[in-house]
Amino acid sequence: MTIDEILDNIHPLPAASKQTIKQYITAVSYPRGHILFQADRIKMTVYFIKKGFVRAYAHQGDHEVTFWFGKEGEPVISMKSYVESQKGYEDVELLEDCELYELNATDLQRLFQEDIHIANWGRRFAEQELIRTEERLISRQFRTATDRYKELLKENPDLVQRVALGHIASYLGITQVSLSRIRAEIR
Amino acid sequence: MTIDEILDNIHPLPAASKQTIKQYITAVSYPRGHILFQADRIKMTVYFIKKGFVRAYAHQGDHEVTFWFGKEGEPVISMKSYVESQKGYEDVELLEDCELYELNATDLQRLFQEDIHIANWGRRFAEQELIRTEERLISRQFRTATDRYKELLKENPDLVQRVALGHIASYLGITQVSLSRIRAEIR
DNA sequence: CCTATTATTTATCATTTGTAAAATTTTTCT
DNA sequence: AGAAAAATTTTACAAATGATAAATAATAGG
């Protein structure tokens, strides 16, 4: 997925504005296991996934709880950093070797003040993250772990193949044993 | 809480821009029980609570599940309507007689195209809703019902007094019986 | 102030989910 | 291919939660 597609997909930009924003975007690659964001650090960076899988997780006492998976075409931010320049909850880890587009959020904030099209692009970006986040909340509040697992299987069959079951179980809010039981039932 | 305070609290606006936006805002009052948003209707309106309590809930089979409470100073939107002009999940009901500020989102969208300060105000508005929504998700995913009830008690003691326990229980994702057990334990 | 209604708590039992450990399967490395 | 390591599933039991119904408490209307 190209950076043009990703940018336009969020909100179409006039050619000049798109050129402006693209000046601040670079392509980067990191290996599986690389930590993109750390819970205890503010990092004013926006990534877009060109290729690969990513997960966000938080430390909960002795174990870690995965609460987001990201795939090709999706943005990766630490919301608290991006929005409030504060530390967030999460580490973000690459689940496989990834190609990413990188954009410094401080540069972006300056562009928001200078270009109304970029300001509205940034608004749409936040709005779309808002909808995604609400959907995750609704899914969590209204669907059973079994249903949510089935949905994950359907939407991201490759992810379920490649990611450790423990991560998926914590994402679903259940133990790995329970997830095994679910898998046994729907087989 | 005045509309000026609410607007500036989201993001400071130059006097001219604030005047522009205020032209589209009206003060309205509705009685307890009034339905502000309906799940099956698109409603392009933004409200801000001047005074009162509000809840959002969705129908889950035969019973309803409350998933948000709003109080003085907070915005009330149907996110799917506001962001995507689509039907959302929720009904929004006034829990007591309320005074509200009302703003047509279609007008607002036009202003976004015309005034960069208002565009950035709209961006900050979405970003703040994003942080709020993420916090709700994190709270749900990482804290026990008991902890979340204690937090609700602390943050909104008056709400816990005035709202039916069934609503609070469904908000916490447990049954009313379980909530009664929790209350008995922490007493 | 009393009664009817509604809301909340308590009790009992069934079901679900978790914990811990063992068994099995899959993956990795030589 | 075969051994070692890691991941997943299964088992047995304990703990937590839900469902239902009964008991108690709170609220509203006359």
Short mmCIF file of C-alpha atoms (C1' of nucleotides) in Angstrom, two decimals:
data_model
loop_
_atom_site.label_atom_id
_atom_site.label_comp_id
_atom_site.label_asym_id
_atom_site.label_seq_id
_atom_site.Cartn_x
_atom_site.Cartn_y
_atom_site.Cartn_z
CA MET A 1 0.00 0.00 0.00
CA THR A 2 1.51 3.32 -1.04
CA ILE A 3 1.68 6.39 1.16
CA ASP A 4 -0.50 8.26 -1.34
CA GLU A 5 -3.23 5.70 -0.96
CA ILE A 6 -3.00 5.79 2.81
CA LEU A 7 -3.10 9.59 2.97
CA ASP A 8 -5.97 9.94 0.50
CA ASN A 9 -7.86 7.17 2.18
CA ILE A 10 -8.03 9.19 5.37
CA HIS A 11 -9.13 12.33 3.55
CA PRO A 12 -8.38 13.51 0.00
CA LEU A 13 -5.78 16.26 -0.10
CA PRO A 14 -5.04 18.82 -2.82
CA ALA A 15 -1.78 18.01 -4.64
CA ALA A 16 0.12 20.89 -3.02
CA SER A 17 -0.92 19.94 0.51
CA LYS A 18 -0.09 16.32 -0.11
CA GLN A 19 3.36 17.30 -1.33
CA THR A 20 3.85 19.36 1.79
CA ILE A 21 2.95 16.53 4.13
CA LYS A 22 4.94 13.98 2.17
CA GLN A 23 8.10 16.00 2.65
CA TYR A 24 7.99 14.92 6.29
CA ILE A 25 7.33 11.24 5.67
CA THR A 26 10.09 8.67 5.39
CA ALA A 27 9.99 4.92 4.75
CA VAL A 28 11.56 2.79 7.46
CA SER A 29 11.96 -0.93 8.11
CA TYR A 30 12.32 -2.78 11.39
CA PRO A 31 12.63 -6.46 12.24
CA ARG A 32 10.14 -8.64 14.06
CA GLY A 33 10.30 -7.95 17.77
CA HIS A 34 11.26 -4.29 17.40
CA ILE A 35 9.56 -2.04 19.94
CA LEU A 36 7.99 0.94 18.19
CA PHE A 37 6.53 2.67 21.26
CA GLN A 38 7.29 2.22 24.93
CA ALA A 39 4.75 2.81 27.65
CA ASP A 40 7.04 5.00 29.71
CA ARG A 41 8.18 7.29 26.91
CA ILE A 42 6.51 10.07 25.00
CA LYS A 43 7.10 9.56 21.30
CA MET A 44 5.64 12.10 18.91
CA THR A 45 5.57 9.90 15.86
CA VAL A 46 2.86 8.62 13.57
CA TYR A 47 3.48 5.40 11.66
CA PHE A 48 1.50 3.85 8.86
CA ILE A 49 1.95 0.15 8.19
CA LYS A 50 3.07 -0.49 4.64
CA LYS A 51 3.58 -4.17 5.31
CA GLY A 52 3.42 -6.38 8.39
CA PHE A 53 1.61 -6.93 11.70
CA VAL A 54 1.84 -5.02 14.93
CA ARG A 55 0.39 -5.34 18.42
CA ALA A 56 -0.06 -2.96 21.33
CA TYR A 57 0.02 -4.33 24.84
CA ALA A 58 0.19 -3.09 28.40
CA HIS A 59 1.83 -4.58 31.43
CA GLN A 60 -0.74 -5.77 33.92
CA GLY A 61 1.08 -6.82 37.06
CA ASP A 62 3.17 -9.83 36.08
CA HIS A 63 1.73 -10.54 32.63
CA GLU A 64 1.03 -8.46 29.56
CA VAL A 65 -2.33 -7.81 27.96
CA THR A 66 -2.62 -7.23 24.23
CA PHE A 67 -5.34 -4.73 23.39
CA TRP A 68 -4.81 -3.89 19.73
CA PHE A 69 -3.60 -5.49 16.53
CA GLY A 70 -2.62 -3.42 13.51
CA LYS A 71 -2.14 -4.51 9.95
CA GLU A 72 -1.26 -3.17 6.51
CA GLY A 73 -2.70 0.25 5.74
CA GLU A 74 -3.46 1.12 9.35
CA PRO A 75 -1.95 3.93 11.41
CA VAL A 76 0.06 3.26 14.54
CA ILE A 77 0.16 5.93 17.21
CA SER A 78 0.39 6.15 20.93
CA MET A 79 -2.78 8.15 21.41
CA LYS A 80 -1.75 9.79 24.66
CA SER A 81 1.51 10.88 23.05
CA TYR A 82 -0.10 11.99 19.83
CA VAL A 83 -2.99 13.90 21.38
CA GLU A 84 -1.71 15.07 24.73
CA SER A 85 2.07 14.71 24.58
CA GLN A 86 1.83 12.43 27.57
CA LYS A 87 2.97 8.91 28.38
CA GLY A 88 0.54 6.24 27.29
CA TYR A 89 -0.35 2.77 28.48
CA GLU A 90 1.23 0.72 25.80
CA ASP A 91 4.22 -0.88 24.25
CA VAL A 92 3.89 -1.46 20.53
CA GLU A 93 5.79 -4.42 19.13
CA LEU A 94 6.30 -5.62 15.58
CA LEU A 95 4.95 -9.14 15.19
CA GLU A 96 6.95 -9.62 12.02
CA ASP A 97 9.46 -7.72 9.89
CA CYS A 98 7.67 -4.52 8.89
CA GLU A 99 7.87 -1.69 6.41
CA LEU A 100 6.47 1.52 7.79
CA TYR A 101 5.94 5.15 6.87
CA GLU A 102 7.11 7.49 9.57
CA LEU A 103 5.85 11.02 10.23
CA ASN A 104 6.93 13.30 13.04
CA ALA A 105 3.84 14.49 14.89
CA THR A 106 5.48 17.75 15.91
CA ASP A 107 6.00 18.65 12.27
CA LEU A 108 2.43 17.62 11.59
CA GLN A 109 1.09 19.88 14.32
CA ARG A 110 2.83 22.80 12.72
CA LEU A 111 1.28 21.97 9.38
CA PHE A 112 -2.14 21.91 11.04
CA GLN A 113 -1.69 25.59 11.83
CA GLU A 114 -0.56 26.53 8.35
CA ASP A 115 -2.75 24.59 5.94
CA ILE A 116 -6.52 24.21 6.36
CA HIS A 117 -6.57 21.11 4.16
CA ILE A 118 -4.01 19.43 6.36
CA ALA A 119 -5.93 20.58 9.44
CA ASN A 120 -9.04 18.90 8.08
CA TRP A 121 -7.02 15.84 7.14
CA GLY A 122 -5.84 15.70 10.76
CA ARG A 123 -9.41 16.09 11.93
CA ARG A 124 -10.55 13.20 9.76
CA PHE A 125 -7.62 11.15 10.95
CA ALA A 126 -8.64 11.65 14.59
CA GLU A 127 -12.29 11.02 13.75
CA GLN A 128 -11.48 7.74 12.06
CA GLU A 129 -9.36 6.61 14.98
CA LEU A 130 -12.30 7.59 17.17
CA ILE A 131 -14.69 5.36 15.25
CA ARG A 132 -12.21 2.48 15.30
CA THR A 133 -11.73 2.86 19.04
CA GLU A 134 -15.46 3.05 19.69
CA GLU A 135 -15.95 -0.08 17.64
CA ARG A 136 -13.39 -1.89 19.74
CA LEU A 137 -15.15 -0.73 22.89
CA ILE A 138 -18.57 -1.78 21.62
CA SER A 139 -17.23 -5.13 20.47
CA ARG A 140 -15.75 -5.70 23.88
CA GLN A 141 -18.81 -4.64 25.77
CA PHE A 142 -21.43 -6.39 23.68
CA ARG A 143 -19.95 -9.52 22.20
CA THR A 144 -18.85 -12.73 23.82
CA ALA A 145 -15.24 -13.85 23.59
CA THR A 146 -16.38 -16.62 21.25
CA ASP A 147 -18.00 -14.19 18.84
CA ARG A 148 -15.03 -11.87 18.96
CA TYR A 149 -12.69 -14.75 18.24
CA LYS A 150 -14.79 -15.78 15.26
CA GLU A 151 -14.71 -12.23 13.99
CA LEU A 152 -10.94 -12.11 14.36
CA LEU A 153 -10.68 -15.40 12.45
CA LYS A 154 -12.77 -13.93 9.68
CA GLU A 155 -11.18 -10.47 9.49
CA ASN A 156 -7.58 -11.50 10.12
CA PRO A 157 -7.19 -15.21 9.40
CA ASP A 158 -3.46 -14.81 8.80
CA LEU A 159 -2.99 -13.02 12.11
CA VAL A 160 -4.62 -15.86 14.03
CA GLN A 161 -2.22 -18.23 12.29
CA ARG A 162 0.90 -16.33 13.13
CA VAL A 163 0.34 -14.78 16.53
CA ALA A 164 0.87 -16.58 19.84
CA LEU A 165 -2.40 -17.79 21.29
CA GLY A 166 -1.66 -16.13 24.59
CA HIS A 167 -1.69 -12.72 22.89
CA ILE A 168 -5.02 -13.42 21.27
CA ALA A 169 -6.50 -14.72 24.52
CA SER A 170 -5.49 -11.58 26.40
CA TYR A 171 -6.88 -9.49 23.55
CA LEU A 172 -10.19 -11.30 23.98
CA GLY A 173 -10.06 -10.83 27.74
CA ILE A 174 -9.91 -14.52 28.59
CA THR A 175 -7.22 -17.04 29.50
CA GLN A 176 -5.39 -19.15 27.02
CA VAL A 177 -7.10 -22.22 28.45
CA SER A 178 -10.51 -20.71 27.76
CA LEU A 179 -9.49 -19.84 24.23
CA SER A 180 -8.40 -23.42 23.70
CA ARG A 181 -11.81 -24.54 24.90
CA ILE A 182 -13.47 -22.17 22.43
CA ARG A 183 -11.32 -23.43 19.59
CA ALA A 184 -12.17 -27.02 20.49
CA GLU A 185 -15.89 -26.20 20.45
CA ILE A 186 -16.12 -24.39 17.14
CA ARG A 187 -13.90 -26.90 15.37
CA MET B 1 -20.94 26.07 32.60
CA THR B 2 -21.11 28.63 29.78
CA ILE B 3 -20.78 27.80 26.11
CA ASP B 4 -17.68 30.00 25.93
CA GLU B 5 -15.99 27.93 28.59
CA ILE B 6 -16.93 24.71 26.87
CA LEU B 7 -15.71 25.87 23.47
CA ASP B 8 -12.44 27.30 24.77
CA ASN B 9 -11.86 24.25 26.89
CA ILE B 10 -11.72 22.10 23.80
CA HIS B 11 -9.38 24.48 22.00
CA PRO B 12 -8.99 28.25 22.30
CA LEU B 13 -10.55 30.11 19.38
CA PRO B 14 -9.91 33.64 18.11
CA ALA B 15 -12.81 35.94 18.94
CA ALA B 16 -14.04 36.10 15.33
CA SER B 17 -14.08 32.33 14.90
CA LYS B 18 -15.82 31.86 18.20
CA GLN B 19 -18.48 34.35 17.17
CA THR B 20 -18.96 32.45 13.92
CA ILE B 21 -19.46 29.12 15.62
CA LYS B 22 -21.69 30.58 18.33
CA GLN B 23 -24.12 31.82 15.69
CA TYR B 24 -25.08 28.20 15.15
CA ILE B 25 -25.43 27.25 18.80
CA THR B 26 -28.76 27.44 20.63
CA ALA B 27 -29.67 26.66 24.23
CA VAL B 28 -32.35 24.01 24.67
CA SER B 29 -33.99 22.23 27.59
CA TYR B 30 -35.55 18.80 27.78
CA PRO B 31 -37.16 16.85 30.61
CA ARG B 32 -35.88 13.70 32.29
CA GLY B 33 -36.54 10.69 30.06
CA HIS B 34 -36.25 12.61 26.80
CA ILE B 35 -34.48 10.64 24.08
CA LEU B 36 -31.74 12.75 22.49
CA PHE B 37 -30.48 10.21 19.96
CA GLN B 38 -32.07 7.05 18.65
CA ALA B 39 -30.04 4.07 17.48
CA ASP B 40 -31.94 3.71 14.23
CA ARG B 41 -31.75 7.35 13.16
CA ILE B 42 -28.96 9.50 11.85
CA LYS B 43 -28.89 12.78 13.74
CA MET B 44 -26.29 15.34 12.79
CA THR B 45 -26.27 17.23 16.04
CA VAL B 46 -23.70 17.98 18.69
CA TYR B 47 -24.87 18.74 22.22
CA PHE B 48 -22.95 20.05 25.17
CA ILE B 49 -24.36 19.46 28.63
CA LYS B 50 -24.88 22.70 30.48
CA LYS B 51 -26.63 20.99 33.35
CA GLY B 52 -27.79 17.42 34.02
CA PHE B 53 -26.95 13.75 33.49
CA VAL B 54 -27.21 11.65 30.38
CA ARG B 55 -26.67 8.01 29.49
CA ALA B 56 -26.10 6.13 26.23
CA TYR B 57 -27.29 2.58 25.95
CA ALA B 58 -27.78 -0.08 23.31
CA HIS B 59 -30.40 -2.79 23.01
CA GLN B 60 -28.86 -6.19 23.53
CA GLY B 61 -31.51 -8.78 22.79
CA ASP B 62 -34.20 -8.29 25.42
CA HIS B 63 -32.38 -5.97 27.80
CA GLU B 64 -30.45 -2.74 27.41
CA VAL B 65 -26.80 -2.14 28.17
CA THR B 66 -25.60 1.28 29.30
CA PHE B 67 -22.14 2.07 28.00
CA TRP B 68 -21.65 5.75 28.69
CA PHE B 69 -22.63 8.38 31.21
CA GLY B 70 -22.30 12.09 30.45
CA LYS B 71 -22.34 15.01 32.82
CA GLU B 72 -22.06 18.79 32.92
CA GLY B 73 -19.51 20.22 30.51
CA GLU B 74 -19.26 17.10 28.36
CA PRO B 75 -20.21 16.76 24.71
CA VAL B 76 -22.93 14.37 23.58
CA ILE B 77 -22.73 12.99 20.07
CA SER B 78 -23.64 9.84 18.25
CA MET B 79 -20.16 9.16 16.93
CA LYS B 80 -21.26 7.18 13.91
CA SER B 81 -23.64 9.97 12.97
CA TYR B 82 -21.17 12.72 13.66
CA VAL B 83 -18.20 11.13 11.89
CA GLU B 84 -19.71 8.98 9.18
CA SER B 85 -23.31 10.15 8.81
CA GLN B 86 -24.38 6.63 9.61
CA LYS B 87 -26.67 5.04 12.17
CA GLY B 88 -24.99 4.31 15.46
CA TYR B 89 -25.50 1.75 18.19
CA GLU B 90 -27.05 3.88 20.84
CA ASP B 91 -30.01 5.60 22.29
CA VAL B 92 -29.14 8.59 24.46
CA GLU B 93 -31.54 9.36 27.28
CA LEU B 94 -31.67 12.23 29.74
CA LEU B 95 -31.43 10.91 33.29
CA GLU B 96 -32.79 14.16 34.65
CA ASP B 97 -34.11 17.48 33.36
CA CYS B 98 -31.26 18.95 31.31
CA GLU B 99 -30.08 22.19 29.82
CA LEU B 100 -28.07 21.68 26.68
CA TYR B 101 -26.28 23.62 23.98
CA GLU B 102 -27.18 22.41 20.52
CA LEU B 103 -25.07 22.68 17.37
CA ASN B 104 -25.92 21.33 13.95
CA ALA B 105 -23.05 19.17 12.73
CA THR B 106 -23.80 19.92 9.09
CA ASP B 107 -23.27 23.61 9.71
CA LEU B 108 -20.14 22.75 11.63
CA GLN B 109 -18.75 20.72 8.76
CA ARG B 110 -19.16 23.68 6.48
CA LEU B 111 -17.29 25.88 8.93
CA PHE B 112 -14.47 23.34 8.97
CA GLN B 113 -13.90 24.07 5.29
CA GLU B 114 -13.98 27.83 5.71
CA ASP B 115 -12.04 28.61 8.87
CA ILE B 116 -8.74 26.96 9.78
CA HIS B 117 -9.19 27.80 13.46
CA ILE B 118 -12.53 26.04 13.52
CA ALA B 119 -11.02 23.12 11.58
CA ASN B 120 -8.36 22.80 14.27
CA TRP B 121 -10.99 23.18 16.96
CA GLY B 122 -12.86 20.27 15.33
CA ARG B 123 -9.65 18.27 15.22
CA ARG B 124 -9.04 18.85 18.91
CA PHE B 125 -12.65 17.96 19.64
CA ALA B 126 -12.26 14.61 17.87
CA GLU B 127 -8.89 14.01 19.52
CA GLN B 128 -10.31 14.61 22.97
CA GLU B 129 -13.22 12.29 22.32
CA LEU B 130 -10.64 9.79 21.12
CA ILE B 131 -8.70 9.96 24.38
CA ARG B 132 -11.90 9.67 26.40
CA THR B 133 -12.99 6.65 24.40
CA GLU B 134 -9.60 4.98 24.69
CA GLU B 135 -9.69 5.54 28.43
CA ARG B 136 -13.06 3.85 28.64
CA LEU B 137 -11.70 0.92 26.64
CA ILE B 138 -8.58 0.63 28.77
CA SER B 139 -10.61 0.86 31.95
CA ARG B 140 -12.85 -1.90 30.71
CA GLN B 141 -10.05 -4.13 29.56
CA PHE B 142 -7.73 -3.72 32.53
CA ARG B 143 -9.77 -3.08 35.62
CA THR B 144 -12.09 -5.33 37.54
CA ALA B 145 -15.75 -4.41 37.91
CA THR B 146 -15.07 -3.68 41.57
CA ASP B 147 -12.33 -1.18 40.76
CA ARG B 148 -14.41 0.44 38.08
CA TYR B 149 -17.32 0.79 40.46
CA LYS B 150 -15.07 2.40 43.06
CA GLU B 151 -13.81 4.81 40.44
CA LEU B 152 -17.36 5.68 39.43
CA LEU B 153 -18.21 6.28 43.09
CA LYS B 154 -15.26 8.61 43.38
CA GLU B 155 -15.67 10.49 40.08
CA ASN B 156 -19.46 10.69 40.03
CA PRO B 157 -20.81 10.13 43.53
CA ASP B 158 -24.03 11.95 42.70
CA LEU B 159 -24.58 9.80 39.62
CA VAL B 160 -24.35 6.60 41.64
CA GLN B 161 -26.95 8.04 43.99
CA ARG B 162 -29.45 8.93 41.32
CA VAL B 163 -29.13 6.28 38.64
CA ALA B 164 -30.81 2.86 38.74
CA LEU B 165 -28.39 0.13 39.80
CA GLY B 166 -29.28 -1.93 36.76
CA HIS B 167 -27.88 0.79 34.51
CA ILE B 168 -24.67 0.94 36.48
CA ALA B 169 -24.35 -2.85 36.52
CA SER B 170 -24.70 -3.08 32.76
CA TYR B 171 -22.20 -0.24 32.41
CA LEU B 172 -19.76 -2.29 34.49
CA GLY B 173 -20.48 -5.40 32.44
CA ILE B 174 -21.92 -7.41 35.31
CA THR B 175 -25.37 -8.31 36.59
CA GLN B 176 -27.22 -6.29 39.13
CA VAL B 177 -26.89 -9.17 41.58
CA SER B 178 -23.10 -9.08 41.24
CA LEU B 179 -23.07 -5.34 41.77
CA SER B 180 -25.08 -5.80 44.94
CA ARG B 181 -22.48 -8.32 46.11
CA ILE B 182 -19.72 -5.81 45.38
CA ARG B 183 -21.52 -3.10 47.29
CA ALA B 184 -22.01 -5.44 50.24
CA GLU B 185 -18.28 -6.27 50.26
CA ILE B 186 -16.84 -2.77 50.10
CA ARG B 187 -19.30 -1.41 52.67
"C1'" DC C 1 -49.27 8.01 57.43
"C1'" DC C 2 -50.34 3.90 55.11
"C1'" DT C 3 -50.43 1.04 51.13
"C1'" DA C 4 -48.91 -0.27 46.60
"C1'" DT C 5 -45.23 -0.29 43.68
"C1'" DT C 6 -40.59 -0.36 42.55
"C1'" DA C 7 -35.80 -1.04 43.63
"C1'" DT C 8 -32.31 -3.48 45.94
"C1'" DT C 9 -30.36 -7.20 48.54
"C1'" DT C 10 -29.88 -11.91 49.91
"C1'" DA C 11 -29.99 -16.93 49.31
"C1'" DT C 12 -29.57 -21.09 46.63
"C1'" DC C 13 -28.04 -23.62 42.98
"C1'" DA C 14 -26.19 -24.21 38.13
"C1'" DT C 15 -22.88 -22.69 34.88
"C1'" DT C 16 -18.86 -20.60 33.43
"C1'" DT C 17 -14.20 -19.37 33.85
"C1'" DG C 18 -9.80 -19.58 36.06
"C1'" DT C 19 -5.58 -22.03 38.01
"C1'" DA C 20 -2.25 -25.45 37.95
"C1'" DA C 21 -0.25 -29.30 36.11
"C1'" DA C 22 0.20 -32.95 32.84
"C1'" DA C 23 -0.21 -34.58 28.09
"C1'" DT C 24 0.20 -33.71 23.48
"C1'" DT C 25 1.41 -31.32 19.38
"C1'" DT C 26 4.23 -28.19 16.80
"C1'" DT C 27 8.42 -25.80 15.91
"C1'" DT C 28 13.33 -25.17 15.93
"C1'" DC C 29 17.87 -26.49 15.60
"C1'" DT C 30 21.56 -29.60 14.66
"C1'" DA D 1 15.45 -37.15 10.53
"C1'" DG D 2 15.62 -36.80 15.48
"C1'" DA D 3 16.12 -34.45 19.91
"C1'" DA D 4 15.10 -30.49 22.52
"C1'" DA D 5 12.38 -26.62 23.25
"C1'" DA D 6 8.28 -24.14 22.83
"C1'" DA D 7 3.43 -23.79 22.13
"C1'" DT D 8 -1.07 -25.62 22.63
"C1'" DT D 9 -4.55 -28.63 24.44
"C1'" DT D 10 -6.60 -31.35 27.95
"C1'" DT D 11 -7.76 -32.60 32.67
"C1'" DA D 12 -9.19 -31.92 37.39
"C1'" DC D 13 -10.51 -29.01 40.68
"C1'" DA D 14 -11.48 -24.32 42.80
"C1'" DA D 15 -13.39 -19.82 42.54
"C1'" DA D 16 -16.29 -16.46 40.56
"C1'" DT D 17 -20.44 -15.16 38.24
"C1'" DG D 18 -25.08 -15.78 36.57
"C1'" DA D 19 -30.08 -17.04 36.99
"C1'" DT D 20 -34.02 -17.38 39.60
"C1'" DA D 21 -36.78 -16.48 43.30
"C1'" DA D 22 -37.70 -14.79 47.85
"C1'" DA D 23 -36.95 -11.20 51.33
"C1'" DT D 24 -36.21 -6.65 52.54
"C1'" DA D 25 -35.90 -1.72 51.79
"C1'" DA D 26 -37.06 2.53 49.53
"C1'" DT D 27 -40.22 5.46 47.01
"C1'" DA D 28 -44.50 7.40 45.34
"C1'" DG D 29 -49.40 8.33 45.45
"C1'" DG D 30 -53.55 8.79 47.82
#
